Each structure stands twice: as structure tokens, then as C-alpha cells.
Amino acid sequence: EVQLVESGGGLVQAGGFLRLSCAASGFTFDDYSIAWFRQAPGKEREGVLCTTSGGTNIYYADSVKGRFTVSKDNAKNTMYLQMSSLRSEDTAVYYCAAKRACSGYAPTYDYWGQGTQVTVSS
């Protein structure tokens, strides 16, 4: 059974740092691309970035370039989203999702995590 479990959200002050985790089971990162989406209250789910199975990062949100990075621990089958210089507009529920090829279009994703709340106070 394919499963994605996220953790690491919380409340942080503007300018601060958070690291989100996405632990995968039932597949490996060699076979799937992993994307991060976010959804703020009253807004549509937005693609943030995606890491291909080959390790290439594709950014969908220009506002996070230079601030958000990803890393992975293959031994733990876990992907991490490192978020620095956080802004109030980064406040959202963050989701990781998996599919064969990266896309910024949420409905195309096969598997989703449960989401984790990130709140940035100004």
C-alpha cells in the first residue's frame, strides 16, 4: 500500500525556518516524483516544487525560489522540504504528493499525504 505521511509543520515567526518531512512507504523515490503543494484558506491548491525520480527540482512557485530547498534520505525513504526566510504569505497547509512524472497540476497526482499546517506570524 502506497502511503505518504507528513510532519514538521508549526508556528514560526517571519524570517524563520521550518523543515517538513514526507515519509513514503509502498514505493521508492527511484520510481516516483515527489511534489509539494500548499493551500491557503480560500485559495486553490498551489504547486510549490517537484523533485523528479532523477533528482531534478522543478519550481512552480517563483516566490519560493532561493528560500525553499529539498533533500532526501533514501535509507528512510523520506523527502524533506526546507523552508527558510519564511513570510506570512507562506502560511498554508502543505502537502506532499507522488506521481511518475512531475506536474504542477494537483489533480494529476496519484498519492497524497494528509497535509501539515504551516503558520508564519508577522
mmCIF file of N, CA and C in Angstrom:
data_model
loop_
_atom_site.group_PDB
_atom_site.id
_atom_site.type_symbol
_atom_site.label_atom_id
_atom_site.label_comp_id
_atom_site.label_asym_id
_atom_site.label_seq_id
_atom_site.Cartn_x
_atom_site.Cartn_y
_atom_site.Cartn_z
ATOM 1 N N GLU A 1 0.844 -1.189 0.000
ATOM 2 C CA GLU A 1 0.000 0.000 0.000
ATOM 3 C C GLU A 1 0.883 1.244 0.000
ATOM 4 N N VAL A 2 0.592 2.147 -0.915
ATOM 5 C CA VAL A 2 1.347 3.393 -1.001
ATOM 6 C C VAL A 2 0.822 4.375 0.039
ATOM 7 N N GLN A 3 1.733 4.975 0.762
ATOM 8 C CA GLN A 3 1.337 5.927 1.790
ATOM 9 C C GLN A 3 2.375 7.034 1.898
ATOM 10 N N LEU A 4 1.897 8.255 2.113
ATOM 11 C CA LEU A 4 2.750 9.404 2.371
ATOM 12 C C LEU A 4 2.323 10.006 3.692
ATOM 13 N N VAL A 5 3.280 10.211 4.577
ATOM 14 C CA VAL A 5 2.976 10.774 5.890
ATOM 15 C C VAL A 5 3.863 11.992 6.101
ATOM 16 N N GLU A 6 3.217 13.122 6.334
ATOM 17 C CA GLU A 6 3.957 14.371 6.520
ATOM 18 C C GLU A 6 4.061 14.736 7.992
ATOM 19 N N SER A 7 5.076 15.495 8.280
ATOM 20 C CA SER A 7 5.251 16.025 9.621
ATOM 21 C C SER A 7 6.132 17.265 9.547
ATOM 22 N N GLY A 8 6.175 18.004 10.648
ATOM 23 C CA GLY A 8 7.102 19.119 10.737
ATOM 24 C C GLY A 8 6.492 20.505 10.663
ATOM 25 N N GLY A 9 5.208 20.603 10.432
ATOM 26 C CA GLY A 9 4.595 21.913 10.384
ATOM 27 C C GLY A 9 4.531 22.553 11.766
ATOM 28 N N GLY A 10 4.131 23.816 11.784
ATOM 29 C CA GLY A 10 4.013 24.503 13.052
ATOM 30 C C GLY A 10 3.919 25.995 12.875
ATOM 31 N N LEU A 11 4.097 26.684 13.976
ATOM 32 C CA LEU A 11 4.043 28.144 14.007
ATOM 33 C C LEU A 11 5.463 28.698 14.084
ATOM 34 N N VAL A 12 5.772 29.635 13.210
ATOM 35 C CA VAL A 12 7.110 30.216 13.180
ATOM 36 C C VAL A 12 6.983 31.705 12.868
ATOM 37 N N GLN A 13 7.921 32.467 13.351
ATOM 38 C CA GLN A 13 7.913 33.908 13.059
ATOM 39 C C GLN A 13 8.454 34.165 11.655
ATOM 40 N N ALA A 14 8.037 35.261 11.096
ATOM 41 C CA ALA A 14 8.550 35.655 9.789
ATOM 42 C C ALA A 14 10.072 35.726 9.823
ATOM 43 N N GLY A 15 10.677 35.214 8.772
ATOM 44 C CA GLY A 15 12.127 35.142 8.704
ATOM 45 C C GLY A 15 12.694 33.852 9.240
ATOM 46 N N GLY A 16 11.849 33.035 9.821
ATOM 47 C CA GLY A 16 12.296 31.800 10.443
ATOM 48 C C GLY A 16 12.409 30.635 9.474
ATOM 49 N N PHE A 17 12.623 29.467 10.044
ATOM 50 C CA PHE A 17 12.919 28.253 9.277
ATOM 51 C C PHE A 17 12.037 27.103 9.777
ATOM 52 N N LEU A 18 11.601 26.280 8.847
ATOM 53 C CA LEU A 18 10.915 25.041 9.171
ATOM 54 C C LEU A 18 11.365 23.967 8.192
ATOM 55 N N ARG A 19 11.355 22.735 8.652
ATOM 56 C CA ARG A 19 11.628 21.614 7.767
ATOM 57 C C ARG A 19 10.454 20.638 7.836
ATOM 58 N N LEU A 20 9.872 20.394 6.701
ATOM 59 C CA LEU A 20 8.787 19.428 6.599
ATOM 60 C C LEU A 20 9.348 18.092 6.122
ATOM 61 N N SER A 21 8.732 17.023 6.596
ATOM 62 C CA SER A 21 9.128 15.685 6.186
ATOM 63 C C SER A 21 7.974 14.999 5.476
ATOM 64 N N CYS A 22 8.329 14.196 4.508
ATOM 65 C CA CYS A 22 7.348 13.381 3.786
ATOM 66 C C CYS A 22 7.910 11.964 3.732
ATOM 67 N N ALA A 23 7.379 11.108 4.591
ATOM 68 C CA ALA A 23 7.849 9.725 4.654
ATOM 69 C C ALA A 23 6.979 8.867 3.747
ATOM 70 N N ALA A 24 7.632 8.160 2.852
ATOM 71 C CA ALA A 24 6.918 7.354 1.867
ATOM 72 C C ALA A 24 7.029 5.874 2.192
ATOM 73 N N SER A 25 5.990 5.149 1.903
ATOM 74 C CA SER A 25 6.016 3.691 2.017
ATOM 75 C C SER A 25 5.256 3.110 0.836
ATOM 76 N N GLY A 26 5.655 1.930 0.437
ATOM 77 C CA GLY A 26 4.999 1.267 -0.683
ATOM 78 C C GLY A 26 5.617 1.578 -2.034
ATOM 79 N N PHE A 27 6.586 2.469 -2.071
ATOM 80 C CA PHE A 27 7.307 2.769 -3.305
ATOM 81 C C PHE A 27 8.620 3.452 -2.920
ATOM 82 N N THR A 28 9.499 3.609 -3.886
ATOM 83 C CA THR A 28 10.756 4.298 -3.629
ATOM 84 C C THR A 28 10.853 5.545 -4.505
ATOM 85 N N PHE A 29 11.727 6.443 -4.127
ATOM 86 C CA PHE A 29 11.894 7.679 -4.875
ATOM 87 C C PHE A 29 12.533 7.445 -6.238
ATOM 88 N N ASP A 30 13.068 6.257 -6.453
ATOM 89 C CA ASP A 30 13.606 5.934 -7.774
ATOM 90 C C ASP A 30 12.494 5.807 -8.815
ATOM 91 N N ASP A 31 11.287 5.551 -8.363
ATOM 92 C CA ASP A 31 10.184 5.283 -9.281
ATOM 93 C C ASP A 31 9.192 6.424 -9.408
ATOM 94 N N TYR A 32 9.172 7.331 -8.417
ATOM 95 C CA TYR A 32 8.165 8.375 -8.391
ATOM 96 C C TYR A 32 8.795 9.740 -8.196
ATOM 97 N N SER A 33 8.130 10.724 -8.744
ATOM 98 C CA SER A 33 8.459 12.114 -8.458
ATOM 99 C C SER A 33 7.650 12.550 -7.240
ATOM 100 N N ILE A 34 8.236 13.423 -6.438
ATOM 101 C CA ILE A 34 7.578 13.913 -5.245
ATOM 102 C C ILE A 34 7.416 15.423 -5.342
ATOM 103 N N ALA A 35 6.199 15.860 -5.191
ATOM 104 C CA ALA A 35 5.912 17.290 -5.270
ATOM 105 C C ALA A 35 5.390 17.804 -3.939
ATOM 106 N N TRP A 36 5.554 19.088 -3.773
ATOM 107 C CA TRP A 36 4.987 19.778 -2.622
ATOM 108 C C TRP A 36 3.970 20.791 -3.137
ATOM 109 N N PHE A 37 2.798 20.743 -2.522
ATOM 110 C CA PHE A 37 1.733 21.698 -2.807
ATOM 111 C C PHE A 37 1.385 22.413 -1.510
ATOM 112 N N ARG A 38 0.712 23.528 -1.656
ATOM 113 C CA ARG A 38 0.204 24.213 -0.471
ATOM 114 C C ARG A 38 -1.139 24.834 -0.781
ATOM 115 N N GLN A 39 -1.937 24.959 0.264
ATOM 116 C CA GLN A 39 -3.264 25.538 0.104
ATOM 117 C C GLN A 39 -3.541 26.475 1.261
ATOM 118 N N ALA A 40 -3.676 27.737 0.930
ATOM 119 C CA ALA A 40 -4.015 28.751 1.926
ATOM 120 C C ALA A 40 -5.538 28.854 2.018
ATOM 121 N N PRO A 41 -6.055 29.353 3.124
ATOM 122 C CA PRO A 41 -7.517 29.478 3.279
ATOM 123 C C PRO A 41 -8.132 30.288 2.155
ATOM 124 N N GLY A 42 -9.158 29.726 1.544
ATOM 125 C CA GLY A 42 -9.870 30.427 0.484
ATOM 126 C C GLY A 42 -9.174 30.426 -0.860
ATOM 127 N N LYS A 43 -8.063 29.715 -0.957
ATOM 128 C CA LYS A 43 -7.320 29.692 -2.215
ATOM 129 C C LYS A 43 -7.209 28.277 -2.755
ATOM 130 N N GLU A 44 -6.882 28.178 -4.032
ATOM 131 C CA GLU A 44 -6.696 26.877 -4.644
ATOM 132 C C GLU A 44 -5.356 26.271 -4.210
ATOM 133 N N ARG A 45 -5.295 24.949 -4.341
ATOM 134 C CA ARG A 45 -4.047 24.275 -4.034
ATOM 135 C C ARG A 45 -3.002 24.671 -5.080
ATOM 136 N N GLU A 46 -1.841 25.055 -4.601
ATOM 137 C CA GLU A 46 -0.792 25.613 -5.451
ATOM 138 C C GLU A 46 0.423 24.714 -5.445
ATOM 139 N N GLY A 47 0.960 24.462 -6.639
ATOM 140 C CA GLY A 47 2.194 23.711 -6.716
ATOM 141 C C GLY A 47 3.351 24.553 -6.238
ATOM 142 N N VAL A 48 4.218 23.975 -5.421
ATOM 143 C CA VAL A 48 5.389 24.694 -4.909
ATOM 144 C C VAL A 48 6.627 24.250 -5.670
ATOM 145 N N LEU A 49 6.938 22.970 -5.583
ATOM 146 C CA LEU A 49 8.054 22.439 -6.358
ATOM 147 C C LEU A 49 7.919 20.933 -6.429
ATOM 148 N N CYS A 50 8.678 20.361 -7.342
ATOM 149 C CA CYS A 50 8.650 18.913 -7.549
ATOM 150 C C CYS A 50 10.067 18.408 -7.771
ATOM 151 N N THR A 51 10.357 17.253 -7.215
ATOM 152 C CA THR A 51 11.639 16.587 -7.435
ATOM 153 C C THR A 51 11.399 15.340 -8.255
ATOM 154 N N THR A 52 12.028 15.276 -9.409
ATOM 155 C CA THR A 52 11.837 14.111 -10.264
ATOM 156 C C THR A 52 12.533 12.888 -9.666
ATOM 157 N N SER A 53 12.199 11.718 -10.186
ATOM 158 C CA SER A 53 12.849 10.496 -9.717
ATOM 159 C C SER A 53 14.354 10.545 -9.984
ATOM 160 N N GLY A 54 14.760 11.363 -10.939
ATOM 161 C CA GLY A 54 16.174 11.523 -11.240
ATOM 162 C C GLY A 54 16.868 12.571 -10.401
ATOM 163 N N GLY A 55 16.093 13.280 -9.555
ATOM 164 C CA GLY A 55 16.700 14.243 -8.643
ATOM 165 C C GLY A 55 16.678 15.681 -9.112
ATOM 166 N N THR A 56 16.011 15.964 -10.205
ATOM 167 C CA THR A 56 15.906 17.348 -10.683
ATOM 168 C C THR A 56 14.759 18.061 -9.970
ATOM 169 N N ASN A 57 15.015 19.274 -9.544
ATOM 170 C CA ASN A 57 13.979 20.071 -8.878
ATOM 171 C C ASN A 57 13.348 21.045 -9.862
ATOM 172 N N ILE A 58 12.040 21.058 -9.853
ATOM 173 C CA ILE A 58 11.281 21.970 -10.708
ATOM 174 C C ILE A 58 10.447 22.862 -9.800
ATOM 175 N N TYR A 59 10.640 24.149 -9.907
ATOM 176 C CA TYR A 59 9.913 25.087 -9.061
ATOM 177 C C TYR A 59 8.680 25.586 -9.797
ATOM 178 N N TYR A 60 7.533 25.544 -9.110
ATOM 179 C CA TYR A 60 6.289 26.041 -9.681
ATOM 180 C C TYR A 60 5.890 27.392 -9.085
ATOM 181 N N ALA A 61 6.394 27.691 -7.911
ATOM 182 C CA ALA A 61 6.085 28.957 -7.262
ATOM 183 C C ALA A 61 7.351 29.815 -7.252
ATOM 184 N N ASP A 62 7.349 30.881 -8.026
ATOM 185 C CA ASP A 62 8.534 31.737 -8.106
ATOM 186 C C ASP A 62 8.891 32.331 -6.752
ATOM 187 N N SER A 63 7.903 32.531 -5.911
ATOM 188 C CA SER A 63 8.139 33.209 -4.633
ATOM 189 C C SER A 63 9.008 32.400 -3.675
ATOM 190 N N VAL A 64 9.157 31.109 -3.934
ATOM 191 C CA VAL A 64 9.939 30.277 -3.003
ATOM 192 C C VAL A 64 11.360 30.018 -3.489
ATOM 193 N N LYS A 65 11.641 30.403 -4.716
ATOM 194 C CA LYS A 65 12.997 30.198 -5.246
ATOM 195 C C LYS A 65 14.005 30.939 -4.388
ATOM 196 N N GLY A 66 15.064 30.246 -4.048
ATOM 197 C CA GLY A 66 16.086 30.829 -3.180
ATOM 198 C C GLY A 66 15.786 30.699 -1.706
ATOM 199 N N ARG A 67 14.583 30.268 -1.377
ATOM 200 C CA ARG A 67 14.205 30.108 0.043
ATOM 201 C C ARG A 67 13.864 28.668 0.410
ATOM 202 N N PHE A 68 13.252 27.931 -0.513
ATOM 203 C CA PHE A 68 12.840 26.549 -0.254
ATOM 204 C C PHE A 68 13.772 25.599 -1.004
ATOM 205 N N THR A 69 14.223 24.587 -0.313
ATOM 206 C CA THR A 69 15.034 23.553 -0.949
ATOM 207 C C THR A 69 14.526 22.183 -0.500
ATOM 208 N N VAL A 70 14.949 21.170 -1.220
ATOM 209 C CA VAL A 70 14.558 19.813 -0.860
ATOM 210 C C VAL A 70 15.797 18.955 -0.693
ATOM 211 N N SER A 71 15.635 17.937 0.126
ATOM 212 C CA SER A 71 16.656 16.911 0.267
ATOM 213 C C SER A 71 15.940 15.605 0.542
ATOM 214 N N LYS A 72 16.653 14.521 0.444
ATOM 215 C CA LYS A 72 16.015 13.241 0.718
ATOM 216 C C LYS A 72 16.992 12.306 1.400
ATOM 217 N N ASP A 73 16.394 11.403 2.143
ATOM 218 C CA ASP A 73 17.140 10.353 2.826
ATOM 219 C C ASP A 73 16.609 9.041 2.268
ATOM 220 N N ASN A 74 17.367 8.462 1.361
ATOM 221 C CA ASN A 74 16.892 7.235 0.707
ATOM 222 C C ASN A 74 16.756 6.085 1.696
ATOM 223 N N ALA A 75 17.626 6.049 2.694
ATOM 224 C CA ALA A 75 17.551 4.969 3.681
ATOM 225 C C ALA A 75 16.239 5.011 4.451
ATOM 226 N N LYS A 76 15.732 6.229 4.673
ATOM 227 C CA LYS A 76 14.465 6.384 5.391
ATOM 228 C C LYS A 76 13.284 6.561 4.441
ATOM 229 N N ASN A 77 13.585 6.603 3.143
ATOM 230 C CA ASN A 77 12.542 6.848 2.143
ATOM 231 C C ASN A 77 11.740 8.091 2.501
ATOM 232 N N THR A 78 12.460 9.125 2.858
ATOM 233 C CA THR A 78 11.841 10.368 3.321
ATOM 234 C C THR A 78 12.383 11.549 2.545
ATOM 235 N N MET A 79 11.483 12.423 2.139
ATOM 236 C CA MET A 79 11.826 13.661 1.452
ATOM 237 C C MET A 79 11.618 14.808 2.429
ATOM 238 N N TYR A 80 12.479 15.806 2.351
ATOM 239 C CA TYR A 80 12.388 16.954 3.243
ATOM 240 C C TYR A 80 12.228 18.236 2.434
ATOM 241 N N LEU A 81 11.380 19.116 2.929
ATOM 242 C CA LEU A 81 11.249 20.449 2.348
ATOM 243 C C LEU A 81 11.773 21.437 3.383
ATOM 244 N N GLN A 82 12.899 22.070 3.061
ATOM 245 C CA GLN A 82 13.497 23.045 3.951
ATOM 246 C C GLN A 82 13.033 24.433 3.539
ATOM 247 N N MET A 83 12.414 25.137 4.450
ATOM 248 C CA MET A 83 11.832 26.440 4.151
ATOM 249 C C MET A 83 12.501 27.485 5.030
ATOM 250 N N SER A 84 13.155 28.416 4.405
ATOM 251 C CA SER A 84 13.831 29.470 5.153
ATOM 252 C C SER A 84 13.283 30.831 4.753
ATOM 253 N N SER A 85 13.652 31.840 5.514
ATOM 254 C CA SER A 85 13.172 33.212 5.286
ATOM 255 C C SER A 85 11.664 33.230 5.080
ATOM 256 N N LEU A 86 10.977 32.548 5.951
ATOM 257 C CA LEU A 86 9.532 32.394 5.794
ATOM 258 C C LEU A 86 8.810 33.729 5.898
ATOM 259 N N ARG A 87 7.746 33.820 5.131
ATOM 260 C CA ARG A 87 6.924 35.028 5.066
ATOM 261 C C ARG A 87 5.498 34.689 5.463
ATOM 262 N N SER A 88 4.746 35.683 5.824
ATOM 263 C CA SER A 88 3.358 35.445 6.215
ATOM 264 C C SER A 88 2.571 34.815 5.071
ATOM 265 N N GLU A 89 2.920 35.164 3.836
ATOM 266 C CA GLU A 89 2.194 34.601 2.690
ATOM 267 C C GLU A 89 2.531 33.137 2.427
ATOM 268 N N ASP A 90 3.490 32.578 3.166
ATOM 269 C CA ASP A 90 3.767 31.146 3.067
ATOM 270 C C ASP A 90 2.818 30.331 3.946
ATOM 271 N N THR A 91 2.014 31.001 4.742
ATOM 272 C CA THR A 91 1.065 30.313 5.607
ATOM 273 C C THR A 91 0.081 29.500 4.772
ATOM 274 N N ALA A 92 0.000 28.210 5.062
ATOM 275 C CA ALA A 92 -0.855 27.306 4.286
ATOM 276 C C ALA A 92 -0.755 25.914 4.893
ATOM 277 N N VAL A 93 -1.621 25.040 4.411
ATOM 278 C CA VAL A 93 -1.448 23.607 4.648
ATOM 279 C C VAL A 93 -0.567 23.081 3.517
ATOM 280 N N TYR A 94 0.488 22.404 3.883
ATOM 281 C CA TYR A 94 1.442 21.872 2.906
ATOM 282 C C TYR A 94 1.227 20.370 2.742
ATOM 283 N N TYR A 95 1.243 19.955 1.485
ATOM 284 C CA TYR A 95 1.036 18.554 1.146
ATOM 285 C C TYR A 95 2.205 18.056 0.313
ATOM 286 N N CYS A 96 2.579 16.802 0.515
ATOM 287 C CA CYS A 96 3.443 16.152 -0.456
ATOM 288 C C CYS A 96 2.581 15.190 -1.271
ATOM 289 N N ALA A 97 3.004 14.958 -2.480
ATOM 290 C CA ALA A 97 2.239 14.131 -3.395
ATOM 291 C C ALA A 97 3.199 13.401 -4.322
ATOM 292 N N ALA A 98 2.747 12.282 -4.868
ATOM 293 C CA ALA A 98 3.615 11.455 -5.706
ATOM 294 C C ALA A 98 2.920 11.061 -6.997
ATOM 295 N N LYS A 99 3.702 11.072 -8.052
ATOM 296 C CA LYS A 99 3.282 10.530 -9.347
ATOM 297 C C LYS A 99 4.530 10.230 -10.138
ATOM 298 N N ARG A 100 4.369 9.607 -11.284
ATOM 299 C CA ARG A 100 5.536 9.175 -12.057
ATOM 300 C C ARG A 100 6.332 10.370 -12.561
ATOM 301 N N ALA A 101 5.644 11.345 -13.126
ATOM 302 C CA ALA A 101 6.335 12.500 -13.705
ATOM 303 C C ALA A 101 5.828 13.775 -13.054
ATOM 304 N N CYS A 102 6.709 14.723 -12.869
ATOM 305 C CA CYS A 102 6.337 15.972 -12.206
ATOM 306 C C CYS A 102 5.279 16.747 -12.993
ATOM 307 N N SER A 103 4.432 17.412 -12.237
ATOM 308 C CA SER A 103 3.441 18.313 -12.802
ATOM 309 C C SER A 103 3.061 19.308 -11.729
ATOM 310 N N GLY A 104 2.696 20.493 -12.144
ATOM 311 C CA GLY A 104 2.215 21.488 -11.187
ATOM 312 C C GLY A 104 0.704 21.442 -11.022
ATOM 313 N N TYR A 105 0.068 20.468 -11.642
ATOM 314 C CA TYR A 105 -1.392 20.354 -11.639
ATOM 315 C C TYR A 105 -1.807 19.285 -10.645
ATOM 316 N N ALA A 106 -2.392 19.711 -9.544
ATOM 317 C CA ALA A 106 -2.681 18.803 -8.440
ATOM 318 C C ALA A 106 -3.543 17.594 -8.791
ATOM 319 N N PRO A 107 -4.595 17.735 -9.592
ATOM 320 C CA PRO A 107 -5.469 16.574 -9.840
ATOM 321 C C PRO A 107 -4.780 15.402 -10.521
ATOM 322 N N THR A 108 -3.602 15.616 -11.084
ATOM 323 C CA THR A 108 -2.925 14.524 -11.782
ATOM 324 C C THR A 108 -2.142 13.611 -10.844
ATOM 325 N N TYR A 109 -2.051 13.983 -9.577
ATOM 326 C CA TYR A 109 -1.237 13.206 -8.654
ATOM 327 C C TYR A 109 -1.994 12.002 -8.111
ATOM 328 N N ASP A 110 -1.258 10.892 -8.000
ATOM 329 C CA ASP A 110 -1.866 9.625 -7.601
ATOM 330 C C ASP A 110 -1.995 9.493 -6.091
ATOM 331 N N TYR A 111 -1.027 9.995 -5.383
ATOM 332 C CA TYR A 111 -0.978 9.770 -3.942
ATOM 333 C C TYR A 111 -0.690 11.085 -3.218
ATOM 334 N N TRP A 112 -1.326 11.210 -2.048
ATOM 335 C CA TRP A 112 -1.215 12.446 -1.265
ATOM 336 C C TRP A 112 -0.967 12.142 0.200
ATOM 337 N N GLY A 113 -0.205 13.027 0.823
ATOM 338 C CA GLY A 113 -0.104 12.999 2.268
ATOM 339 C C GLY A 113 -1.308 13.691 2.890
ATOM 340 N N GLN A 114 -1.362 13.672 4.202
ATOM 341 C CA GLN A 114 -2.524 14.199 4.912
ATOM 342 C C GLN A 114 -2.461 15.710 5.075
ATOM 343 N N GLY A 115 -1.305 16.302 4.836
ATOM 344 C CA GLY A 115 -1.135 17.744 4.973
ATOM 345 C C GLY A 115 -0.628 18.125 6.352
ATOM 346 N N THR A 116 0.120 19.203 6.396
ATOM 347 C CA THR A 116 0.617 19.722 7.667
ATOM 348 C C THR A 116 0.540 21.248 7.631
ATOM 349 N N GLN A 117 0.063 21.824 8.720
ATOM 350 C CA GLN A 117 -0.171 23.264 8.763
ATOM 351 C C GLN A 117 1.133 24.018 9.047
ATOM 352 N N VAL A 118 1.385 25.021 8.232
ATOM 353 C CA VAL A 118 2.490 25.946 8.461
ATOM 354 C C VAL A 118 1.897 27.333 8.650
ATOM 355 N N THR A 119 2.191 27.947 9.777
ATOM 356 C CA THR A 119 1.696 29.284 10.060
ATOM 357 C C THR A 119 2.877 30.193 10.351
ATOM 358 N N VAL A 120 2.966 31.279 9.579
ATOM 359 C CA VAL A 120 4.060 32.226 9.740
ATOM 360 C C VAL A 120 3.474 33.518 10.295
ATOM 361 N N SER A 121 3.928 33.907 11.458
ATOM 362 C CA SER A 121 3.417 35.121 12.083
ATOM 363 C C SER A 121 4.318 36.299 11.722
ATOM 364 N N SER A 122 3.680 37.428 11.477
ATOM 365 C CA SER A 122 4.452 38.614 11.076
ATOM 366 C C SER A 122 4.713 39.532 12.253
#
